[in-house]
Coordinates of C-alpha atoms and ligand atoms in Angstrom, one line a residue:
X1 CA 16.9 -0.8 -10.2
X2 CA 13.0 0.1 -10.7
X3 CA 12.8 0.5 -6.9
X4 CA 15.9 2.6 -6.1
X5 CA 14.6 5.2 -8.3
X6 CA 11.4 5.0 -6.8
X7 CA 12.7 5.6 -3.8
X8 CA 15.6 8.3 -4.4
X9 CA 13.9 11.0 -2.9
X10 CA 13.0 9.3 0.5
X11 CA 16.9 7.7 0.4
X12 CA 18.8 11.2 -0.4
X13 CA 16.7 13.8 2.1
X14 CA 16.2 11.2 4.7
X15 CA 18.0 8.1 4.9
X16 CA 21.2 9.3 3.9
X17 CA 20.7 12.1 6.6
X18 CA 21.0 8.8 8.8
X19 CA 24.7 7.8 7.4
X20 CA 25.7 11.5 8.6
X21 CA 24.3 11.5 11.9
X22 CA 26.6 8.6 12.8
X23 CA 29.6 9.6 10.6
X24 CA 33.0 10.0 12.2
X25 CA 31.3 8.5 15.7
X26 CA 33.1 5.5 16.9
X27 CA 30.1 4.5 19.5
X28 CA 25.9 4.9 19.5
X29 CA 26.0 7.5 22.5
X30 CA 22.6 10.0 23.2
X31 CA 23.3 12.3 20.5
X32 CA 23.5 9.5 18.1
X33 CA 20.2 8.3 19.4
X34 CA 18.9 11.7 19.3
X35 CA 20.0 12.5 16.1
X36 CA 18.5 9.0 14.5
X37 CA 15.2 10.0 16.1
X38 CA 15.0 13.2 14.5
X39 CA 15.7 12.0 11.3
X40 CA 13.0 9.1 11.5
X41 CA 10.5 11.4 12.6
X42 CA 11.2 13.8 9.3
X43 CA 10.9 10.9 7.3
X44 CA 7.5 10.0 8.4
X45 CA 7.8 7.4 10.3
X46 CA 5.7 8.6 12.9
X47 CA 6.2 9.3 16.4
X48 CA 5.2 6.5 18.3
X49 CA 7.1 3.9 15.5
X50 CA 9.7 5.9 16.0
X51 CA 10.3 5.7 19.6
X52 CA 9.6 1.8 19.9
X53 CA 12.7 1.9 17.2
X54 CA 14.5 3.6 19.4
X55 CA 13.9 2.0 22.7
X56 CA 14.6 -1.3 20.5
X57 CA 17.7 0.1 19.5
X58 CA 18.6 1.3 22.9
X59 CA 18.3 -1.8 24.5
X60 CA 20.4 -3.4 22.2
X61 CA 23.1 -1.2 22.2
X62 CA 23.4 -0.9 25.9
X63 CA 23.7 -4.9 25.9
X64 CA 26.7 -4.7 24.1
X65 CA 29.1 -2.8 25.6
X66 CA 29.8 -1.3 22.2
X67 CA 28.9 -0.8 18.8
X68 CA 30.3 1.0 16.2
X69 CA 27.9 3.0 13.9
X70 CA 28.4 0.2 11.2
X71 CA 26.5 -2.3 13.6
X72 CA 23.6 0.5 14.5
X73 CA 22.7 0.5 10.8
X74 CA 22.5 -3.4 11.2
X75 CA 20.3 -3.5 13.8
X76 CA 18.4 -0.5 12.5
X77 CA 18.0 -2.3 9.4
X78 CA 16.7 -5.2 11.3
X79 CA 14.3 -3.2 13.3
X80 CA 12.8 -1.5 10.7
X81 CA 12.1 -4.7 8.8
X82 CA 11.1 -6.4 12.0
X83 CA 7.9 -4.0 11.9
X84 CA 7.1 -4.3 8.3
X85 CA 4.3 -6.4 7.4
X86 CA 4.1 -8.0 4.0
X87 CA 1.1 -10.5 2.6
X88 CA 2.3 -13.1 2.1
X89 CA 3.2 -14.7 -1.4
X90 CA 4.9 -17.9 -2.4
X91 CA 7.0 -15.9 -4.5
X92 CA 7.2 -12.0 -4.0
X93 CA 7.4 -11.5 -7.8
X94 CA 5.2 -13.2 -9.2
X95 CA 1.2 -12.2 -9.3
X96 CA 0.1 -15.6 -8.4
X97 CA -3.3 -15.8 -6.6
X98 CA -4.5 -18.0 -4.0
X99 CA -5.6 -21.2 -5.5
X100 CA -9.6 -22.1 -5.3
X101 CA -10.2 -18.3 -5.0
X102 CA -11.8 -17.9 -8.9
X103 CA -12.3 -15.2 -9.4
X104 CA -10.2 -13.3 -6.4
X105 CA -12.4 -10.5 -5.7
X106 CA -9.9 -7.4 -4.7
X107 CA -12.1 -4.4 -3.8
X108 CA -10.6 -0.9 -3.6
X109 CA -11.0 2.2 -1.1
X110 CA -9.4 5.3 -0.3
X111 CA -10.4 8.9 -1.0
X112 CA -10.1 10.9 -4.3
X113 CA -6.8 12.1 -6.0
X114 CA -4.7 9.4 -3.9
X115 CA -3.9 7.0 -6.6
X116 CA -7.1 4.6 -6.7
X117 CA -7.8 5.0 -10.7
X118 CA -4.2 4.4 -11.7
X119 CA -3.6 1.9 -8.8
X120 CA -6.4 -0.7 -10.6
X121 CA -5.4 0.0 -14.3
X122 CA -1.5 -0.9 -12.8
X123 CA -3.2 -4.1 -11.5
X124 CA -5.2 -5.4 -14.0
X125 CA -2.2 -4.7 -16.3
X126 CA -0.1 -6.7 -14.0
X127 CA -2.3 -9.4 -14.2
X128 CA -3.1 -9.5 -17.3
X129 CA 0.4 -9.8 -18.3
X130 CA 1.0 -12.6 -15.9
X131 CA -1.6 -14.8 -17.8
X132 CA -5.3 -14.0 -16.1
X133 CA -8.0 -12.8 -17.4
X134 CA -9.2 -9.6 -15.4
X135 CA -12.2 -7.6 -15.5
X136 CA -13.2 -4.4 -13.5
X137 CA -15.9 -2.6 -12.2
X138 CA -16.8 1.1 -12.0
X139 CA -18.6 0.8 -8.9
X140 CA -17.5 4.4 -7.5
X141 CA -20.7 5.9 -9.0
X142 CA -20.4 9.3 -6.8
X143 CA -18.3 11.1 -10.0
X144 CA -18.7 10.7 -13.4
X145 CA -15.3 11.9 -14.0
X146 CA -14.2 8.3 -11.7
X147 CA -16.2 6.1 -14.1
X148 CA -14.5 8.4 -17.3
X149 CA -10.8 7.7 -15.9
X150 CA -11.0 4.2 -15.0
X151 CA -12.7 3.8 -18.6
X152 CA -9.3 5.2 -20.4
X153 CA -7.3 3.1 -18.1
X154 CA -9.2 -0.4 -19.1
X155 CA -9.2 0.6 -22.8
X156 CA -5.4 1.4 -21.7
X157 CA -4.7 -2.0 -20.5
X158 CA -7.5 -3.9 -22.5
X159 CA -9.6 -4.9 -19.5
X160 CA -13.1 -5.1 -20.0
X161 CA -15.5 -2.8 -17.4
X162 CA -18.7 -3.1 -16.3
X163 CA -20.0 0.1 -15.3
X164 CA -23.8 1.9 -14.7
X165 CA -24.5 5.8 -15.6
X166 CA -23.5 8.0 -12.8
X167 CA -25.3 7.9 -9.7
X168 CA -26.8 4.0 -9.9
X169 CA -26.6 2.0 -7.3
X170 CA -22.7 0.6 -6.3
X171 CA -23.8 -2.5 -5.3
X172 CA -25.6 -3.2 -8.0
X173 CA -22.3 -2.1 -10.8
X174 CA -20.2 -4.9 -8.1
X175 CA -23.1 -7.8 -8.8
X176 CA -23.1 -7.1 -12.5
X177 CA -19.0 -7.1 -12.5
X178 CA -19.2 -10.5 -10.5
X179 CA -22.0 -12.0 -12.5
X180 CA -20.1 -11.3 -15.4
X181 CA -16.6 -12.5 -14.5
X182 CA -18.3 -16.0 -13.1
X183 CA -20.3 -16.2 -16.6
X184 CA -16.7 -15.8 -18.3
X185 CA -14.3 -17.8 -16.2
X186 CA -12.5 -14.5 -14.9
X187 CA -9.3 -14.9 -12.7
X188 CA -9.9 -11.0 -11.2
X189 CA -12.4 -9.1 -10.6
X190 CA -11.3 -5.5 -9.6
X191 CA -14.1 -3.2 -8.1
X192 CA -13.7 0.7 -7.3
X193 CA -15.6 1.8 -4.9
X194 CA -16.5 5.7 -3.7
X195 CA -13.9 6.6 -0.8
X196 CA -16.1 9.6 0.9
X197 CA -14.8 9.5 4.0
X198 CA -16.6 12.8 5.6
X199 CA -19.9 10.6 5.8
X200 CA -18.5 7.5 7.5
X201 CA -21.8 5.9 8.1
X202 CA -22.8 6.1 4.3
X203 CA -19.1 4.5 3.4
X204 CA -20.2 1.8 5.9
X205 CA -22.8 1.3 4.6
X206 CA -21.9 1.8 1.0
X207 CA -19.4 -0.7 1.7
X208 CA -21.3 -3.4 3.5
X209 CA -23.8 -3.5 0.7
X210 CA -21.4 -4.0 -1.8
X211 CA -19.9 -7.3 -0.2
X212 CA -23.2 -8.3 0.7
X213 CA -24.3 -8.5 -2.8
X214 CA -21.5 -9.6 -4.3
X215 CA -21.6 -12.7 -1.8
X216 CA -24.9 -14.1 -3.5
X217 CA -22.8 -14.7 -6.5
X218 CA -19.2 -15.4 -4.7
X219 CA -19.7 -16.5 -1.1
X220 CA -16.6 -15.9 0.1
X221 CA -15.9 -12.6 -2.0
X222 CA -14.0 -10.0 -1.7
X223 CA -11.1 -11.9 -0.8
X224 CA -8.9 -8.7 -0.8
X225 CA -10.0 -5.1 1.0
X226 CA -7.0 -3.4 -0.7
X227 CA -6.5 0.5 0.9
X228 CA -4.7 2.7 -1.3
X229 CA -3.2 5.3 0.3
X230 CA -0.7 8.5 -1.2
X231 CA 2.6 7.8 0.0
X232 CA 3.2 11.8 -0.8
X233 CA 1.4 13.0 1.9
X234 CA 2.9 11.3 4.9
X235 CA 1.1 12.0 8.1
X236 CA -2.1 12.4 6.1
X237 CA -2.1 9.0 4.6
X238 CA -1.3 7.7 7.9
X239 CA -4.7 9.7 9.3
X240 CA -6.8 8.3 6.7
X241 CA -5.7 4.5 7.1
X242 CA -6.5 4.9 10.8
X243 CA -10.2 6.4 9.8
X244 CA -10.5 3.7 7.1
X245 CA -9.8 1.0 9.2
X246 CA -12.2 2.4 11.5
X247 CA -15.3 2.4 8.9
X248 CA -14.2 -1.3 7.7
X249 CA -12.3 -4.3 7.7
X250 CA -8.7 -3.7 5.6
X251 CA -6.8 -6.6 4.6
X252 CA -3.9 -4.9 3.0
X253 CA -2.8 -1.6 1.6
X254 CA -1.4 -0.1 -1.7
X255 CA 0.8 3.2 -1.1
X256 CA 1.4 5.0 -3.9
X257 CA 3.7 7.9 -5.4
X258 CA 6.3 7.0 -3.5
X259 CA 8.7 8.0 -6.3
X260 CA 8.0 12.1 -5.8
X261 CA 8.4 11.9 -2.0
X262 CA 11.0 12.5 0.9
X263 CA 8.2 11.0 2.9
X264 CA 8.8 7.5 1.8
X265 CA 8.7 6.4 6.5
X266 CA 5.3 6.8 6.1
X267 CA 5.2 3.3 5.0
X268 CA 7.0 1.8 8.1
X269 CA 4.8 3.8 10.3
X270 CA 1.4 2.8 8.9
X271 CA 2.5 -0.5 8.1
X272 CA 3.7 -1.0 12.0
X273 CA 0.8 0.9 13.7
X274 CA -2.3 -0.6 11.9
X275 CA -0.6 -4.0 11.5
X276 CA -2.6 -4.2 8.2
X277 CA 0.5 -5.4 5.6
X278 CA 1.8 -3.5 2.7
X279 CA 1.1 -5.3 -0.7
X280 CA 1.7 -2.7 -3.1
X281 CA 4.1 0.4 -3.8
X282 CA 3.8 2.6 -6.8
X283 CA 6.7 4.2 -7.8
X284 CA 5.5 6.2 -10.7
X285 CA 2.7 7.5 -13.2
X286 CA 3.2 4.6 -15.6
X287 CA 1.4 0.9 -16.3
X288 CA 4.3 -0.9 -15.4
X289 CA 5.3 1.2 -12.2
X290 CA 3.6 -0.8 -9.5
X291 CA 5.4 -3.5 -7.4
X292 CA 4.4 -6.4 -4.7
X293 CA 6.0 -4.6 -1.8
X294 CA 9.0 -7.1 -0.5
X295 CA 10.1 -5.3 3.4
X296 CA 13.8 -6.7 2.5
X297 CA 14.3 -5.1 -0.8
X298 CA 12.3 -2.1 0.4
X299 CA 15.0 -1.2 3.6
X300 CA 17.6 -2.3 1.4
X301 CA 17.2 -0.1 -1.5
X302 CA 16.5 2.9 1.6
X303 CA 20.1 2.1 3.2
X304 CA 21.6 1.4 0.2
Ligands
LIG401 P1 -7.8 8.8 -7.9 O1 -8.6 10.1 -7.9 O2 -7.6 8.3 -6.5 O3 -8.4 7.8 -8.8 O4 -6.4 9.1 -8.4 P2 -5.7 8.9 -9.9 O5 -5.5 7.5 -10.1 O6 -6.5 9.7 -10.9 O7 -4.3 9.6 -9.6 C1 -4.1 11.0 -9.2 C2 -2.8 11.4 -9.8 O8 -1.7 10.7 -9.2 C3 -2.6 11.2 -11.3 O9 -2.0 12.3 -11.9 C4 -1.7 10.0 -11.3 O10 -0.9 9.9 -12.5 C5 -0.8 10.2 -10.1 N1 -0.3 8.9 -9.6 C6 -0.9 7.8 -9.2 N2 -0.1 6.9 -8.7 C7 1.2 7.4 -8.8 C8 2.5 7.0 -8.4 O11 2.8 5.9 -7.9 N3 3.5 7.9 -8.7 C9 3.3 9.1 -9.2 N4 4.3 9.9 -9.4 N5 2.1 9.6 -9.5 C10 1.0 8.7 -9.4

């Protein structure tokens, strides 16, 4: 499967570390314990998720009198989904939207080089296959190299953009980009925005502006505040979500290049200490390798 791939590095330097720790043990003892906290904290799980696993863990295991190392991988398994948070979709594979939300206004953040660009051509591709009509907007006006990219991607995927010359005004590329989807019945409208996070006050504001002018024209826009974050660089992404949520509202998050990582925890951690859910992974440089994170398949293809 797509996923397991994705996801080899993160199973075979990490969670199959996990299988090991417990081999040839016949009960969960200290050193078991010990040994599974080490490994989730190499994984990048994080500290504090790691240590509410294992108190979780060690609660139930001194409950039972026993349990073999089979059952600790059950009950890991369960813990570890337990603190995933997914949005929530009537059917995990399918790229539905919410109905009366037209168009569903998804607006992007997240600094340079993690995956933004490639993130919104693998949406609007995704979409676009699944029947709706998509549009995008260059509104990350700081670069001209951004408004270059996400040009190649749209001619890529054959989603029209609306963008400005470097430099204009952001809000004004979104109001254009929403003017234009409402004028041609457009399911998505996918906006980029500048992700400077050293000036958190101009990203604030930045931000703000932009869904304040795109609410003259939808009142209720954006209906998704979609983070992405680089799965790659574990404790890092984990840094910047915390900042990010800090500057404004998230209402889920995108982590990407989880296909070249051992670092693949990162999304448990984040996912449990921000309580903001997961709605994407990308597992690759291509179009078509982007999925609707689902917790269950995710910790199964991990333990698998
Ligand atoms: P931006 O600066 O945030 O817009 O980042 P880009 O979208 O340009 O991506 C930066 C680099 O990461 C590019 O080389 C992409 O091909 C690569 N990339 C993005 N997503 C993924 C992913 O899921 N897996 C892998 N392996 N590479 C990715």
């Amino acid at each position: 499967k797509n996923l397991d791939k994705g996801l080899s590095k993160t199973k075979q330097s990490v969670f199959q570390k996990l299988s090991r720790a417990v081999v040839g043990k016949s009960k969960v003892d200290d050193d078991v314990l010990d040994q599974l906290e080490e490994v989730l904290i190499t994984s990048d799980v994080g500290v504090n998720t790691t240590l509410k696993i294992i108190e979780r863990i060690e609660k139930r295991v001194s409950k039972d009198k026993y349990t073999s190392t089979t059952e600790l991988n059950q009950i890991l398994r369960e813990e570890i989904t337990g603190l995933l948070t997914e949005t929530e979709h009537k059917d995990q594979n399918t790229w539905e939207l919410p109905e009366g939300k037209k168009p569903y206004v998804i607006m992007i953040v997240g600094v340079n080089g993690v995956g933004k660009t490639t993130t919104i051509g693998k949406l609007a591709h995704k979409y676009k296959e699944n029947g709706k009509k998509v549009i995008i907007g260059a509104a990350d006006t700081f670069r001209a190299a951004a408004i270059d990219q996400l040009e190649i991607w749209s001619q890529r995927v054959d989603v029209p953009l609306i963008k400005q010359k470097m430099g204009s005004d952001p809000a004004s590329v979104a109001y254009d980009t929403v003017a234009s989807a409402q004028k041609q019945d457009t399911d998505v409208v996918i906006i980029d925005t500048a992700g400077r996070l050293h000036n958190k006050v101009n990203l604030m504001n930045e931000l703000s502006k932009i869904k304040r002018v795109m609410q003259k024209v939808i009142p209720d826009a954006p209906h998704e505040i979609l983070l992405i974050l680089d799965g790659s660089t574990g404790q890092n992404a984990f840094e910047q979500a915390k900042q990010f949520t800090k500057a404004t509202e998230i209402t889920a998050m995108a982590i990407t290049k989880l296909d070249g990582t051992a670092k693949g925890g990162v999304v448990i951690g984040v996912s449990d200490q921000l309580q903001v859910p997961v709605k994407y992974i990308g597992i690759g440089e291509k179009v078509e390798d982007l999925q609707i994170f689902n917790k269950t398949e995710f910790v199964d293809s991990l333990f698998s």
